[in-house]
Amino acid sequence: MKIFINLPTWLGDCVMASAAIYGIKEKFKEAEFIFFGSFVAGEFFKDFPNSSFILENKKRRYLQALFLRKNHQFNLAFSFRSALSAKLILKLLKAKKKFCFDKTIIKEEHQVLKYLNFIENALSFKISPQTLQLPIKAKFNAPLTLKNGKKILALNPGASYGSAKRWEEEYFAKVGLYFAKSHEIILLGAGGEEAKICTKISEILAQNGVKAKNLCNKTSIHTLTQNIALSDLFLTNDSGTMHLGAALGVKMLVLFGPTKFTQTSPWQSKNAKIIHLNLACMPCMKRVCPLKHHRCMKDLNPQMVIEKLKEFKT
């Protein structure tokens, strides 16, 4: 049995699709999987059992599909992406049955359920349990207490989707300063704009006598997962990294602004809380605030977040 899967592009979507993909694995226990997709998707699923991965080359993706057509006969082919390019790749493959996720189906339900329904309807079976699973295994499964008696507060101030999802750098710094007596501060994120954000937060903390460990753009997905697992508290924007925290079950507070928390909130995580305002313009689902005031995040002040974090028993 050979199964092709075109993976979601982004880390968060990969995590949310994991319940459905492990459901396929549970139904076809002996199947060989060939994954296709972005670098991030490949890194996330690289330890998936009995699988191989092909990194998508956007300029040569159709040649890659033709190569797969020539060398593989698939029993099943799935695309968790619904872009035209993904549909064309699926069309080029040799497969007995092909299924493509349709994101145009408008349902006010969580993205995890959308992916689960996609696979359940395709294969006519019920996936159980409907839980997120990480092919990447964290080294520790509990918060770490350091030699100085402190625990770890992890701050994740980035969000690849756009600036509208990001809380203010100064606000993250104020939270770090409040918890500095009881927690060591670590900063998590990717490169580019996120690196600049983490550097600014680190500088603000340093100016106030607090040394943070800036791990932005210095971790693989595997070590990023480890660092989240070791944290006593995890403060994050709505992001792919947030979904790792949900899968790990860490004590996590998620800051929501322009996005629909009903569809992308932490999935089945007893230790996760969300915080958001209720403005008339929310959720706009835009990458940049169309009204240019960004009140959904700016009016969500640090003291509100600190009080919500204090609800966790650290």
Coordinates of C-alpha atoms in Angstrom, one line a residue:
M1 CA 0.0 0.0 0.0
K2 CA 1.5 3.3 -1.1
I3 CA 0.0 6.7 0.0
F4 CA 0.9 10.2 -1.3
I5 CA 0.2 13.2 0.9
N6 CA 0.7 16.8 -0.2
L7 CA 1.2 18.5 3.2
P8 CA -0.1 21.9 4.4
T9 CA 2.5 24.6 3.8
W10 CA 2.6 26.2 7.3
L11 CA 3.7 24.7 10.6
G12 CA 0.5 25.4 12.4
D13 CA -1.6 23.7 9.7
C14 CA 0.8 20.7 9.8
V15 CA 0.2 20.4 13.5
M16 CA -3.6 20.8 13.0
A17 CA -3.6 18.2 10.2
S18 CA -1.6 15.7 12.3
A19 CA -4.8 14.1 13.8
A20 CA -6.1 13.4 10.3
I21 CA -2.8 12.1 9.0
Y22 CA -2.2 9.8 11.9
G23 CA -5.8 8.6 11.4
I24 CA -4.8 7.5 7.9
K25 CA -1.8 5.7 9.4
E26 CA -4.1 4.0 11.9
K27 CA -6.4 2.7 9.1
F28 CA -3.5 1.6 6.9
K29 CA -0.9 0.5 9.4
E30 CA 1.5 -1.1 6.9
A31 CA 1.3 1.6 4.3
E32 CA 4.3 3.4 2.8
F33 CA 3.9 7.2 2.9
I34 CA 5.4 9.7 0.5
F35 CA 5.1 13.3 1.7
F36 CA 5.4 16.3 -0.5
G37 CA 5.6 19.9 0.6
S38 CA 7.5 22.8 2.1
F39 CA 10.7 22.6 4.1
V40 CA 8.8 23.3 7.4
A41 CA 6.3 20.6 6.6
G42 CA 9.1 18.1 5.9
E43 CA 10.9 19.0 9.1
F44 CA 7.8 18.5 11.1
F45 CA 6.9 15.1 9.6
K46 CA 10.5 13.8 9.1
D47 CA 10.1 11.2 11.9
F48 CA 6.7 9.9 10.7
P49 CA 6.8 6.1 10.5
N50 CA 7.5 4.4 7.2
S51 CA 7.7 7.6 5.3
S52 CA 9.9 9.6 2.9
F53 CA 9.7 13.3 2.0
I54 CA 10.1 15.2 -1.3
L55 CA 10.8 18.9 -0.9
E56 CA 8.6 20.9 -3.2
N57 CA 10.5 23.1 -5.7
K58 CA 8.0 25.7 -6.8
K59 CA 9.7 26.3 -10.1
R60 CA 9.8 22.5 -10.9
R61 CA 6.8 21.2 -8.9
Y62 CA 5.1 19.8 -12.1
L63 CA 8.2 18.1 -13.2
Q64 CA 8.4 16.6 -9.7
A65 CA 4.8 15.3 -10.1
L66 CA 5.7 13.8 -13.5
F67 CA 8.7 12.1 -11.9
L68 CA 6.3 10.6 -9.3
R69 CA 3.9 9.6 -12.0
K70 CA 6.7 7.7 -13.8
N71 CA 8.1 6.0 -10.7
H72 CA 5.1 5.4 -8.4
Q73 CA 1.7 3.9 -8.5
F74 CA -0.2 5.1 -5.5
N75 CA -3.2 3.5 -3.9
L76 CA -4.3 6.7 -2.4
A77 CA -3.3 10.4 -2.9
F78 CA -4.4 13.2 -0.7
S79 CA -3.8 17.0 -0.9
F80 CA -4.2 19.0 2.3
R81 CA -3.8 22.1 0.1
S82 CA -6.5 23.4 -2.1
A83 CA -4.5 25.8 -4.4
L84 CA -4.7 25.3 -8.1
S85 CA -1.1 24.1 -8.2
A86 CA -1.9 21.4 -5.6
K87 CA -4.9 20.2 -7.7
L88 CA -2.7 20.0 -10.8
I89 CA -0.1 18.0 -8.9
L90 CA -2.8 15.6 -7.7
K91 CA -4.1 15.3 -11.3
L92 CA -0.7 14.4 -12.7
L93 CA -0.2 11.5 -10.3
K94 CA -1.0 7.8 -10.9
A95 CA -3.4 6.9 -8.0
K96 CA -6.4 4.7 -7.8
K97 CA -8.2 7.3 -5.6
K98 CA -7.4 11.0 -5.2
F99 CA -8.8 13.5 -2.7
C100 CA -8.3 17.2 -2.4
F101 CA -9.1 19.4 0.6
D102 CA -11.6 22.1 -0.2
K103 CA -11.1 25.2 1.9
T104 CA -14.0 26.9 0.1
I105 CA -16.5 24.9 2.2
I106 CA -17.6 27.5 4.7
K107 CA -18.1 25.9 8.1
E108 CA -17.7 27.7 11.4
E109 CA -15.7 24.8 13.0
H110 CA -12.1 24.3 14.1
Q111 CA -9.5 23.7 11.4
V112 CA -8.6 20.4 13.0
L113 CA -12.2 19.2 12.5
K114 CA -12.1 20.4 8.9
Y115 CA -9.1 18.3 8.2
L116 CA -10.6 15.3 10.1
N117 CA -13.8 15.6 8.2
F118 CA -11.9 15.7 4.9
I119 CA -10.3 12.4 5.6
E120 CA -13.3 10.8 7.3
N121 CA -15.5 11.6 4.3
A122 CA -12.9 10.5 1.8
L123 CA -12.3 7.1 3.5
S124 CA -15.7 6.6 5.2
F125 CA -14.4 5.9 8.6
K126 CA -14.3 7.6 12.0
I127 CA -10.9 8.7 13.3
S128 CA -10.3 8.1 17.0
P129 CA -8.8 9.6 19.0
Q130 CA -9.0 13.1 17.4
T131 CA -5.9 14.4 19.1
L132 CA -2.9 16.3 17.8
Q133 CA 0.2 14.2 17.5
L134 CA 3.9 15.2 17.1
P135 CA 6.2 13.1 15.0
I136 CA 8.9 15.2 16.7
K137 CA 9.4 13.9 20.2
A138 CA 10.3 16.4 22.9
K139 CA 13.1 15.3 25.2
F140 CA 11.2 16.3 28.3
N141 CA 7.5 16.1 29.1
A142 CA 7.4 18.4 32.1
P143 CA 8.5 22.0 33.0
L144 CA 12.1 22.3 34.1
T145 CA 13.2 23.9 37.3
L146 CA 16.6 25.5 36.9
K147 CA 19.5 25.3 39.4
N148 CA 18.7 28.8 40.6
G149 CA 15.2 27.7 41.5
K150 CA 13.5 29.6 38.7
K151 CA 11.3 28.1 36.0
I152 CA 11.0 29.1 32.4
L153 CA 8.7 31.7 30.8
A154 CA 8.8 31.3 27.0
L155 CA 7.7 34.3 24.9
N156 CA 6.8 33.8 21.2
P157 CA 6.2 37.3 19.8
G158 CA 6.2 36.5 16.1
A159 CA 3.5 35.3 13.7
S160 CA 4.3 34.6 10.0
Y161 CA 0.8 35.5 8.8
G162 CA 1.4 39.2 9.3
S163 CA 1.8 42.1 11.7
A164 CA -1.9 42.2 12.6
K165 CA -1.5 39.0 14.7
R166 CA 1.4 40.3 16.7
W167 CA 1.2 41.8 20.1
E168 CA 3.4 44.8 20.9
E169 CA 7.1 44.2 21.6
E170 CA 7.0 46.5 24.6
Y171 CA 4.0 44.6 26.0
F172 CA 5.9 41.3 25.8
A173 CA 8.8 43.0 27.6
K174 CA 6.6 44.2 30.4
V175 CA 5.3 40.7 31.0
G176 CA 8.9 39.4 31.0
L177 CA 9.9 42.0 33.6
Y178 CA 7.0 41.1 35.8
F179 CA 7.9 37.4 35.9
A180 CA 11.7 37.9 35.9
K181 CA 12.0 37.2 39.7
S182 CA 10.5 33.7 39.4
H183 CA 11.3 32.8 35.8
E184 CA 14.1 32.9 33.3
I185 CA 12.9 34.4 30.0
I186 CA 13.5 32.7 26.7
L187 CA 12.5 34.3 23.3
L188 CA 11.3 32.0 20.5
G189 CA 10.8 32.7 16.8
A190 CA 12.0 32.3 13.2
G191 CA 14.2 34.7 11.2
G192 CA 13.4 37.8 9.3
E193 CA 11.0 40.2 11.0
E194 CA 10.6 37.9 14.0
A195 CA 14.4 38.1 14.7
K196 CA 14.1 41.9 14.8
I197 CA 11.1 41.7 17.2
C198 CA 12.9 39.3 19.6
T199 CA 16.1 41.5 19.5
K200 CA 14.0 44.5 20.5
I201 CA 12.3 42.7 23.4
S202 CA 15.7 41.4 24.6
E203 CA 17.1 44.9 24.5
I204 CA 14.2 46.4 26.5
L205 CA 14.7 43.6 29.1
A206 CA 18.4 44.2 29.3
Q207 CA 17.9 47.9 29.8
N208 CA 15.9 47.0 32.9
G209 CA 18.4 44.6 34.2
V210 CA 16.9 41.3 33.0
K211 CA 18.9 39.0 30.7
A212 CA 16.8 37.0 28.4
K213 CA 17.9 34.0 26.3
N214 CA 17.2 34.9 22.7
L215 CA 16.7 31.7 20.8
C216 CA 15.0 33.3 17.8
N217 CA 16.2 31.7 14.5
K218 CA 18.5 29.4 16.5
T219 CA 16.4 26.3 16.8
S220 CA 15.2 23.5 14.6
I221 CA 11.5 22.5 14.9
H222 CA 12.7 19.6 17.1
T223 CA 14.6 21.9 19.6
L224 CA 11.8 24.5 19.4
T225 CA 9.5 21.8 20.6
Q226 CA 11.9 20.8 23.4
N227 CA 12.1 24.4 24.6
I228 CA 8.3 24.8 24.7
A229 CA 7.9 21.5 26.6
L230 CA 10.4 22.7 29.2
S231 CA 8.6 25.9 29.8
D232 CA 6.5 26.5 32.9
L233 CA 4.5 29.3 31.1
F234 CA 4.2 30.0 27.4
L235 CA 2.9 33.3 26.1
T236 CA 2.3 33.4 22.3
N237 CA 0.5 35.1 19.5
D238 CA -1.8 33.0 17.3
S239 CA 0.9 31.1 15.3
G240 CA 2.2 27.8 14.2
T241 CA 4.4 27.6 17.3
M242 CA 1.2 28.0 19.4
H243 CA -0.2 24.8 18.0
L244 CA 3.0 23.0 19.1
G245 CA 2.3 24.2 22.6
A246 CA -1.3 22.9 22.3
A247 CA -0.1 19.5 21.2
L248 CA 2.4 19.4 24.1
G249 CA -0.3 20.5 26.7
V250 CA 1.9 23.2 28.3
K251 CA 0.5 26.0 30.3
M252 CA -0.1 28.5 27.5
L253 CA -1.8 31.8 27.1
V254 CA -2.6 32.8 23.5
L255 CA -3.2 36.4 22.3
F256 CA -5.9 36.7 19.7
G257 CA -6.6 39.8 17.6
P258 CA -7.7 39.6 14.0
T259 CA -8.2 35.9 13.6
K260 CA -11.1 33.6 14.4
F261 CA -10.2 31.9 17.7
T262 CA -13.1 29.5 17.2
Q263 CA -11.3 28.0 14.2
T264 CA -7.6 28.2 15.2
S265 CA -7.6 28.1 19.1
P266 CA -5.4 25.5 20.9
W267 CA -7.1 22.2 20.1
Q268 CA -8.2 20.1 23.1
S269 CA -5.6 21.5 25.5
K270 CA -6.7 21.6 29.1
N271 CA -3.7 23.9 30.0
A272 CA -4.3 26.5 27.4
K273 CA -6.1 29.8 27.8
I274 CA -6.9 32.5 25.3
I275 CA -7.3 36.2 25.7
H276 CA -8.9 38.7 23.3
L277 CA -11.0 41.8 23.1
N278 CA -14.5 42.0 21.6
L279 CA -14.2 44.9 19.2
A280 CA -16.7 45.5 16.4
C281 CA -13.9 45.1 13.8
M282 CA -12.9 41.7 15.0
P283 CA -12.1 39.3 13.4
C284 CA -11.0 41.0 10.2
M285 CA -8.8 38.1 9.1
K286 CA -6.3 40.6 7.6
R287 CA -2.5 40.4 7.6
V288 CA -2.2 44.2 8.4
C289 CA -4.8 46.2 10.3
P290 CA -7.1 47.7 7.5
L291 CA -8.2 50.5 9.9
K292 CA -4.5 51.3 10.7
H293 CA -5.1 51.5 14.5
H294 CA -4.5 47.8 15.5
R295 CA -6.7 48.3 18.6
C296 CA -7.4 44.6 18.8
M297 CA -3.8 44.1 20.0
K298 CA -2.9 47.5 21.3
D299 CA -5.9 47.8 23.7
L300 CA -5.1 44.3 25.0
N301 CA -2.7 45.7 27.6
P302 CA 0.1 44.0 29.6
Q303 CA -1.7 44.1 32.9
M304 CA -4.7 42.2 31.5
V305 CA -2.3 39.5 30.2
I306 CA -0.3 39.4 33.4
E307 CA -3.5 38.8 35.4
K308 CA -4.5 36.0 33.1
L309 CA -1.1 34.4 33.4
K310 CA -1.3 34.5 37.2
E311 CA -4.3 32.3 37.0
F312 CA -1.9 29.4 36.2
K313 CA -0.4 27.9 39.3
T314 CA 3.3 28.1 38.7

